[in-house]
Structure formats: structure tokens, C-alpha cells
PDB file of C-alpha atoms in Angstrom:
ATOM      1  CA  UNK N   1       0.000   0.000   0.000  1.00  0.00           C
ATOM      2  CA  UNK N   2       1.273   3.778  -1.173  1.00  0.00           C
ATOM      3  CA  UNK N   3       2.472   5.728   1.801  1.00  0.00           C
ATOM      4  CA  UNK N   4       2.675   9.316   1.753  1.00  0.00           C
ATOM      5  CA  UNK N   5       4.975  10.414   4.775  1.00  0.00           C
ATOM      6  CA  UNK N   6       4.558  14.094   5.671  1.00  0.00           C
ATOM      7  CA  UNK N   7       8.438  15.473   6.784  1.00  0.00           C
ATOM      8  CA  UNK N   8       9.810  19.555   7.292  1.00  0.00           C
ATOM      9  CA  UNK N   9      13.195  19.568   5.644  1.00  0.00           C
ATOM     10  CA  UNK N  10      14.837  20.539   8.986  1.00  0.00           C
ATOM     11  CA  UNK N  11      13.872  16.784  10.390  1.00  0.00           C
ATOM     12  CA  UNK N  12      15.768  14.541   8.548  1.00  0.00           C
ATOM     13  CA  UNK N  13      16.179  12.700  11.898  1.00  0.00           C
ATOM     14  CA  UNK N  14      12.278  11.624  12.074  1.00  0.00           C
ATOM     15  CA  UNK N  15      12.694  11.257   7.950  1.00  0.00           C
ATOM     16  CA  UNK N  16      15.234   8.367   8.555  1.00  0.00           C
ATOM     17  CA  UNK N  17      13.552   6.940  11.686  1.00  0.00           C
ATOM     18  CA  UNK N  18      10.014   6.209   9.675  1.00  0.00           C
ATOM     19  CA  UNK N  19      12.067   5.219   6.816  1.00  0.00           C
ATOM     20  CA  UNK N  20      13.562   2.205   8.665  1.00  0.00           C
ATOM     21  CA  UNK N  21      10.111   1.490  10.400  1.00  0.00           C
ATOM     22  CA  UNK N  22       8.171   1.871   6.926  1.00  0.00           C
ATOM     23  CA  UNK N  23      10.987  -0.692   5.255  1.00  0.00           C
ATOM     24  CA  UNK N  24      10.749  -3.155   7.599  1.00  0.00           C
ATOM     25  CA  UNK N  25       6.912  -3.300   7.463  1.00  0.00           C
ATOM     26  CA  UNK N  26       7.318  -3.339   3.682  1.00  0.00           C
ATOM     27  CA  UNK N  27       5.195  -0.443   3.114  1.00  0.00           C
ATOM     28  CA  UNK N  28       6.373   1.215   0.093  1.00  0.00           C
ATOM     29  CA  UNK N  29       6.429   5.344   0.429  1.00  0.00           C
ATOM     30  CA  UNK N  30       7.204   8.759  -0.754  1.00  0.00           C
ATOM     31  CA  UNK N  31       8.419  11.736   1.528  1.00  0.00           C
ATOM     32  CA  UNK N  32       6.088  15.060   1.143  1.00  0.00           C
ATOM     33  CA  UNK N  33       7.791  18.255   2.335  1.00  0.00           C
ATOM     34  CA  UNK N  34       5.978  19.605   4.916  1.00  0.00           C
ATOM     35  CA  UNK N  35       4.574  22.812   5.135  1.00  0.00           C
ATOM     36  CA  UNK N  36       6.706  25.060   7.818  1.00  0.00           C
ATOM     37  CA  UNK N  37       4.357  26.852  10.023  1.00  0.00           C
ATOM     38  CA  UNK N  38       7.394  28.561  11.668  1.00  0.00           C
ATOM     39  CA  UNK N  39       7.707  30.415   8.266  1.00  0.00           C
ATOM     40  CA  UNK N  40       4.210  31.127   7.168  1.00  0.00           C
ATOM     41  CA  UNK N  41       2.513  34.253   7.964  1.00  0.00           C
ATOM     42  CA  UNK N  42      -0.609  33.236   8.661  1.00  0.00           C
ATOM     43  CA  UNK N  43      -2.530  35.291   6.085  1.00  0.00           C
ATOM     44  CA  UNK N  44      -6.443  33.606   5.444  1.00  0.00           C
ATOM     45  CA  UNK N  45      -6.151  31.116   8.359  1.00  0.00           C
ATOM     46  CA  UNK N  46      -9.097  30.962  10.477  1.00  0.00           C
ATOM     47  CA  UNK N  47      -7.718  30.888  13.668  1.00  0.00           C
ATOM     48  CA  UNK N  48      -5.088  33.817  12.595  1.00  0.00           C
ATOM     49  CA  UNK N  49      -4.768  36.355  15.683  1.00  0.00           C
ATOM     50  CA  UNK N  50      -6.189  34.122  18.611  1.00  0.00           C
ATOM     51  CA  UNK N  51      -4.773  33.337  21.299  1.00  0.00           C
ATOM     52  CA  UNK N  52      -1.564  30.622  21.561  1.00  0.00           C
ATOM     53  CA  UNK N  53      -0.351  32.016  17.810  1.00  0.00           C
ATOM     54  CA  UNK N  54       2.519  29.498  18.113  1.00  0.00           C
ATOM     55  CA  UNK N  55       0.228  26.496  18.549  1.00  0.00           C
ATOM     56  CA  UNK N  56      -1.910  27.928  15.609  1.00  0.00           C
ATOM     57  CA  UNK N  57       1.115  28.161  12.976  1.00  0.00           C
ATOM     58  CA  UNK N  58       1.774  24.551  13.826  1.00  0.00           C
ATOM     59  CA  UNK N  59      -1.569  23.596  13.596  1.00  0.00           C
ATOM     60  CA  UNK N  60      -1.931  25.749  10.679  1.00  0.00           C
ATOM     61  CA  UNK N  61       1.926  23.994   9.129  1.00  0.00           C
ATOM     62  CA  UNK N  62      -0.454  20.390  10.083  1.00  0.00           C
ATOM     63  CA  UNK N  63      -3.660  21.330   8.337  1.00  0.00           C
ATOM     64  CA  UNK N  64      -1.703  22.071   4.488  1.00  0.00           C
ATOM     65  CA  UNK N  65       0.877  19.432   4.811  1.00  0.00           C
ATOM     66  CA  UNK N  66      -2.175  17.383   5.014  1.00  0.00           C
ATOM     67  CA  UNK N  67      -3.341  19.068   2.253  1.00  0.00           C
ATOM     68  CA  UNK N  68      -0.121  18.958   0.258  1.00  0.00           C
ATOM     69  CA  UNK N  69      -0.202  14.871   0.381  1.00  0.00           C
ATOM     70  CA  UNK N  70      -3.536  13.937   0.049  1.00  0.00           C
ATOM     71  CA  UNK N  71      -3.188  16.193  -3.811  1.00  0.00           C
ATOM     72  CA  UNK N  72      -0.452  14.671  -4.239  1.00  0.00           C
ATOM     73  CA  UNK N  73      -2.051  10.834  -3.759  1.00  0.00           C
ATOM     74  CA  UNK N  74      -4.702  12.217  -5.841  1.00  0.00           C
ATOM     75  CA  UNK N  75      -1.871  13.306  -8.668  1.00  0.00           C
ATOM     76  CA  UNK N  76      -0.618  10.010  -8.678  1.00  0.00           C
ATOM     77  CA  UNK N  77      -3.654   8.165  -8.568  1.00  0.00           C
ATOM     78  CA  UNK N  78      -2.547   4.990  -6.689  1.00  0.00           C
ATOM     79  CA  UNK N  79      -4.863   3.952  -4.320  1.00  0.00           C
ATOM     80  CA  UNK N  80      -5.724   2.922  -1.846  1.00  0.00           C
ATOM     81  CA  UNK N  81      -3.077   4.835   0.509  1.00  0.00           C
ATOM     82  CA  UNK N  82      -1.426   6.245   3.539  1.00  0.00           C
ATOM     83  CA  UNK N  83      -0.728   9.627   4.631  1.00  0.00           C
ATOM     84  CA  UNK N  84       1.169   9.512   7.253  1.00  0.00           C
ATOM     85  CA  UNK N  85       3.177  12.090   9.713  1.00  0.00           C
ATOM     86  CA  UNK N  86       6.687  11.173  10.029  1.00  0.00           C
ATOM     87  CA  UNK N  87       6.260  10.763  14.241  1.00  0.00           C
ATOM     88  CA  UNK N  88       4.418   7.631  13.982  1.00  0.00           C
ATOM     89  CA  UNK N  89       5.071   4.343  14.846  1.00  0.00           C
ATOM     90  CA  UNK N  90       2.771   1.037  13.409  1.00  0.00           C
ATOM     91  CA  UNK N  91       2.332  -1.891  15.812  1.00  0.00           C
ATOM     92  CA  UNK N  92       0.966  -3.621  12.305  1.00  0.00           C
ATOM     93  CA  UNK N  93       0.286  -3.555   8.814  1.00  0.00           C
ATOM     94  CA  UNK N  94      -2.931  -1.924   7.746  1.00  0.00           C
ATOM     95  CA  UNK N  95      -5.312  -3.714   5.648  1.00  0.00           C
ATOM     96  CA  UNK N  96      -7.272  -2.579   2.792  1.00  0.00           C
ATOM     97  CA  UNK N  97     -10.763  -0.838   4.316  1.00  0.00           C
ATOM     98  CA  UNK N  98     -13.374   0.745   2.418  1.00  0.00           C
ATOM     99  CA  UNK N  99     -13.561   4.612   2.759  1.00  0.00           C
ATOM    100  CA  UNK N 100     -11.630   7.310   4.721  1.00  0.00           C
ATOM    101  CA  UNK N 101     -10.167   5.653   8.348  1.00  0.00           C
ATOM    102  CA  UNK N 102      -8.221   6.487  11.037  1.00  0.00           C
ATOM    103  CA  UNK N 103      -5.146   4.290  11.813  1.00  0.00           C
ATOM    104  CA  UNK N 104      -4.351   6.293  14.699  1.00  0.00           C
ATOM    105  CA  UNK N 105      -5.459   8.843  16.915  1.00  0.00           C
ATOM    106  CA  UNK N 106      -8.061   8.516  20.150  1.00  0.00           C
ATOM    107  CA  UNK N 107     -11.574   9.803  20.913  1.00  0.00           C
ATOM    108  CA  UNK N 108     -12.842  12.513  23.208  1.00  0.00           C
ATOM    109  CA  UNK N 109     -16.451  13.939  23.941  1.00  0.00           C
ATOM    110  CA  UNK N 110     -14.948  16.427  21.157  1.00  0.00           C
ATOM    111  CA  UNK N 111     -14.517  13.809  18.749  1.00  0.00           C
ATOM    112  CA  UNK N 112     -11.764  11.967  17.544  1.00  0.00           C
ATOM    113  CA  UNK N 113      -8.124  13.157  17.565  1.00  0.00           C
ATOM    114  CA  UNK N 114      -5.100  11.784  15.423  1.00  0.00           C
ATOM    115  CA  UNK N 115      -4.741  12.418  11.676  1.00  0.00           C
ATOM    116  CA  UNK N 116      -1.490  11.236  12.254  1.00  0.00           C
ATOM    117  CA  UNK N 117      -2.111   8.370  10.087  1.00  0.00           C
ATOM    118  CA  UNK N 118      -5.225   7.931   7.406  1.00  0.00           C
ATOM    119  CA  UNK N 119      -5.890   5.576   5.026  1.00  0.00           C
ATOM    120  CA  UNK N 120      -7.908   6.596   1.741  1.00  0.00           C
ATOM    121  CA  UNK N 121      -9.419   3.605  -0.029  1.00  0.00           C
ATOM    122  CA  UNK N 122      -9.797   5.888  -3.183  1.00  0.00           C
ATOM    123  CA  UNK N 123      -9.339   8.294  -5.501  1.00  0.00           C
ATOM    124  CA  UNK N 124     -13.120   9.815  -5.196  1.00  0.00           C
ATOM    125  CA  UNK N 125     -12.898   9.240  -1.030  1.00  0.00           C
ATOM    126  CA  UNK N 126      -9.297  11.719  -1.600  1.00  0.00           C
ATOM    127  CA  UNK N 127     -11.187  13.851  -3.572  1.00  0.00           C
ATOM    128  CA  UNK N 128     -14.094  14.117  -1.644  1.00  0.00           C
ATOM    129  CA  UNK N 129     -12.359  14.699   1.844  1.00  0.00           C
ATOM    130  CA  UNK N 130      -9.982  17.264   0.237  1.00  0.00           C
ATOM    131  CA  UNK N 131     -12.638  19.737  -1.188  1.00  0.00           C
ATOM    132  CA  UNK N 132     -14.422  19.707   2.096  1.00  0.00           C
ATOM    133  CA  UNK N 133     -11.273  20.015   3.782  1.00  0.00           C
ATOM    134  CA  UNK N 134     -10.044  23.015   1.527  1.00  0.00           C
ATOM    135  CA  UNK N 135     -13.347  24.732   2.197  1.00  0.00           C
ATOM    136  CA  UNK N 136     -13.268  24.484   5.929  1.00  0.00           C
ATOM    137  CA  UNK N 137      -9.864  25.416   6.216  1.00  0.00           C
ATOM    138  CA  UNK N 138      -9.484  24.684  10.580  1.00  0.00           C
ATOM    139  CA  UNK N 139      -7.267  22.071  12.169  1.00  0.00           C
ATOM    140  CA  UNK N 140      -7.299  19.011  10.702  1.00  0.00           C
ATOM    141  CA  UNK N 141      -8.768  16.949  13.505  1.00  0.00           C
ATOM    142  CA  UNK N 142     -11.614  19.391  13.735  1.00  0.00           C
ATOM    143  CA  UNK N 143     -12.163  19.502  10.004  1.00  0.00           C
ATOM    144  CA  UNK N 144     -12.141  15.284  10.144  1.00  0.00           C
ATOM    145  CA  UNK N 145     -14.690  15.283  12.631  1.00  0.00           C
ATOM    146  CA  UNK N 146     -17.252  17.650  11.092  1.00  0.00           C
ATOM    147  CA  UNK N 147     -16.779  15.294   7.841  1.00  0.00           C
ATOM    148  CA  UNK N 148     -17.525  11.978   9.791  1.00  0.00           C
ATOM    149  CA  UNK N 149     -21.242  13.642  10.708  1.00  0.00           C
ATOM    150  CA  UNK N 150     -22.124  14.425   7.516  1.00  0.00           C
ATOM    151  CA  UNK N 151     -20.213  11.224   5.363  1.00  0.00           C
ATOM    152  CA  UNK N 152     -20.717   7.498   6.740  1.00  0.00           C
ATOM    153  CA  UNK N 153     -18.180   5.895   5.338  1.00  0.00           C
ATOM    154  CA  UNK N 154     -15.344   7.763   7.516  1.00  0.00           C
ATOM    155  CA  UNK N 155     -14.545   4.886  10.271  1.00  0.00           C
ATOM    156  CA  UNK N 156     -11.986   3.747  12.714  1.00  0.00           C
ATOM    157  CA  UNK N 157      -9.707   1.257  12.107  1.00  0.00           C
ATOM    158  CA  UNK N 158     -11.642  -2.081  12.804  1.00  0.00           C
ATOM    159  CA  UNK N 159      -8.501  -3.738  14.962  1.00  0.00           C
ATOM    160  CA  UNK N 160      -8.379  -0.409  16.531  1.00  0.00           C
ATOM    161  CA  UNK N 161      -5.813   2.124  16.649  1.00  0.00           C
ATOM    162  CA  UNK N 162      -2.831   0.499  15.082  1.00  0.00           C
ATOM    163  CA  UNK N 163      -0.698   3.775  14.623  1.00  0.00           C
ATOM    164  CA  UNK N 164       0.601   5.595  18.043  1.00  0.00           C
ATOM    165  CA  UNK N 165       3.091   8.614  18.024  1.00  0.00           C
ATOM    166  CA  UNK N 166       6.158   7.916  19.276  1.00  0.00           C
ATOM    167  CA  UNK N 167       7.784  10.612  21.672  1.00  0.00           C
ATOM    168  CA  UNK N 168       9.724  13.309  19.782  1.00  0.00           C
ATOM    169  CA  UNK N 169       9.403  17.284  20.027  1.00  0.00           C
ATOM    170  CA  UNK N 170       5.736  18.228  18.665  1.00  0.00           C
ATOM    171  CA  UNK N 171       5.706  21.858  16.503  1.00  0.00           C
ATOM    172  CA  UNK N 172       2.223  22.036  17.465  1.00  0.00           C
ATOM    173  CA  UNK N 173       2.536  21.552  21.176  1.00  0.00           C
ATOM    174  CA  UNK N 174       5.693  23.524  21.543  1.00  0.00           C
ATOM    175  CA  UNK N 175       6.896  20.373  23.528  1.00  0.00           C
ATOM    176  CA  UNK N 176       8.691  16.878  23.797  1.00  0.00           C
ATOM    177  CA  UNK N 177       5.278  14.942  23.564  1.00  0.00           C
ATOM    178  CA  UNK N 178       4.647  11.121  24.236  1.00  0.00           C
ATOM    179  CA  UNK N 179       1.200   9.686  22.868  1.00  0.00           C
ATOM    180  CA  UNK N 180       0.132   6.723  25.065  1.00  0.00           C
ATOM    181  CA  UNK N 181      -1.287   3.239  24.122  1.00  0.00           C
ATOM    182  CA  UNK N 182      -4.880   4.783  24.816  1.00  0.00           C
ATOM    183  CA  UNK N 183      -4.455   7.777  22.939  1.00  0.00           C
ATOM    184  CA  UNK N 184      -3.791  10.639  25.758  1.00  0.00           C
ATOM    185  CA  UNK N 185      -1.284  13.364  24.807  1.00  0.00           C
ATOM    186  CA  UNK N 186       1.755  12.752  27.714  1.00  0.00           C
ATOM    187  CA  UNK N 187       3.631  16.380  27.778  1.00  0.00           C
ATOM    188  CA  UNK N 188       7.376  15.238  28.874  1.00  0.00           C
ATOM    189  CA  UNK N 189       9.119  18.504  28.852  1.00  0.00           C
ATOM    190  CA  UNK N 190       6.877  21.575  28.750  1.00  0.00           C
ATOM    191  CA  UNK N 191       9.768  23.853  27.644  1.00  0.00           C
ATOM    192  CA  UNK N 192      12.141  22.881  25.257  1.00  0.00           C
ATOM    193  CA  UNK N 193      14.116  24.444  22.475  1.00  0.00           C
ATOM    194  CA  UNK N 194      12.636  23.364  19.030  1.00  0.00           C
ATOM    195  CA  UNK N 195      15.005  21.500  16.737  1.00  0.00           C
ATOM    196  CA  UNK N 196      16.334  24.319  14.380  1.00  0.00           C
TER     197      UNK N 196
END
């Protein structure tokens, strides 16, 4: 199955890490440059002058590297596929499932969390996702959730969550993160200097 893996150019370090991990599951894959939201201005975002502006660039670097892989699955036309952030770790190899569905992430009363790996059975299920998603530009999770209300053939992986994050400085969070087995975000060092 096509992987897509979302990587910024300054983390070659996660780059060669999901590499290995991707090789040894046999999981063929392709490295997307990820969108910097260190560098963007923030011009049109939604969120754009609220509170936490750091967190919102990084969310804002997440939602368009999203964006930037799923048109590029949909360039290539090779389905179905992965797109995958370069921080997470598979305990197995996904199988085939019909739809849009979430390899990874957890669920809150606010929905679920975790677009840190997706699997998109085709190319109309890309397409269809990525014109709502362009239209309701938000964070990704949020934009994932409003989609799964309105589209029933978004699901959770039927094994479960088979795609965790594994602990590694987090642009969104500003932090050294560690995801646990049961989805909760673990916050191991509040104040850290991001990799330049």
C-alpha cells in the first residue's frame, strides 16, 4: 500500500527513523515536504490572531501538509493509501478498508483526535475529503470530525488504533510529547528548544 509520509526539511532525523520502520513493514512510500508553520505568515487562516499564535502556525503547518499529500495521492492516482506524519510508529500492517479511516489517533467527547495516520481507499474518497477540507480550512482533527457527521463511510480502524506517536518534540505543542497506548497526549518537557 502507497504511503505518503509528511516530513519539514529541517527533520531529517524523524525522515530516517520512519524510513527504517516503513521498510521493515514493507510499506512502500514517498516523503512530502511539509509545510513550515514557523515560516508562514498566517494570512487567510481561520484561527489567525487568537490566542496561543505558536500552537496555531503549527496547527496551521499540520492542516496544508495534510493538504499537500492527500493532492499529491490524488496526482498520482494509486490507491488505496497512507498519509502519514513522520512521528508515527505502526504496531501492524494496515489492511485494505473501504472509505476514509483512522489508523491512529483517540476519541474525546470532542470527537476523535489523530490524523497522524489515514488511510484513503480511493481516488473519489481523496477527492471528496480534500474539497471539504479546503473549504473548511481549521485544524485538521476538527475539520475530520465535522466530515464523519455528515459522510458514513469515515470509520476507525476495525482492529483499533494500530498507529501511536512515538515521543519526539511536537511543533504544534511547543513540547517533547509522548502519545500513550490509549491515545492521551503525555507532555514530557513543557519547555524545550525546538530543533532548528
Amino acid at each position: 500500500m502507497q504511503t505518503y509520509v509528511i516530513n519539514l526539511d529541517r527533520r531529517p532525523d524523524r525522515m530516517a527513523d520512519i524510513s527504517a520502520h516503513l521498510t521493515e513493514l514493507g510499506l512502500p512510500f514517498e516523503r512530502i515536504p511539509a509545510v513550515d508553520g514557523k515560516l508562514w505568515d498566517g494570512q487567510g487562516w481561520k484561527k489567525q490572531g487568537r490566542s496561543r499564535p505558536d500552537y496555531w502556525r503549527g496547527a496551521a503547518g499540520c492542516y496544508f501538509s495534510h493538504i499537500r499529500a492527500l493532492e499529491t495521492a490524488v496526482a498520482r492516482k494509486i490507491f488505496p493509501c497512507i498519509i502519514v506524519e513522520d512521528d508515527a510508529v505502526f504496531t501492524e500492517v494496515p489492511e485494505y478498508q473501504k472509505g476514509m479511516t483512522y489508523l491512529g489517533g483517540y476519541e474525546s467527547v470532542s470527537g476523535i483526535h489523530g490524523f497522524h495516520a489515514m488511510m484513503y481507499s480511493s481516488r473519489g474518497m481523496a477527492i471528496i475529503f480534500l474539497q471539504y477540507a479546503q473549504a473548511h480550512k481549521n485544524t485538521i482533527d476538527s475539520i475530520g470530525n465535522s466530515f464523519r457527521k455528515i459522510y458514513d463511510d469515515v470509520k476507525i480502524y476495525y482492529r483499533g488504533f494500530i498507529a501511536t506517536q512515538r515521543k519526539s518534540y511536537s511543533d504544534i505543542e511547543g513540547a517533547t510529547v509522548e502519545r500513550t497506548p490509549d491515545g492521551k497526549i503525555k507532555l514530557v518537557a513543557a519547555e524545550v528548544t525546538a530543533v532548528p
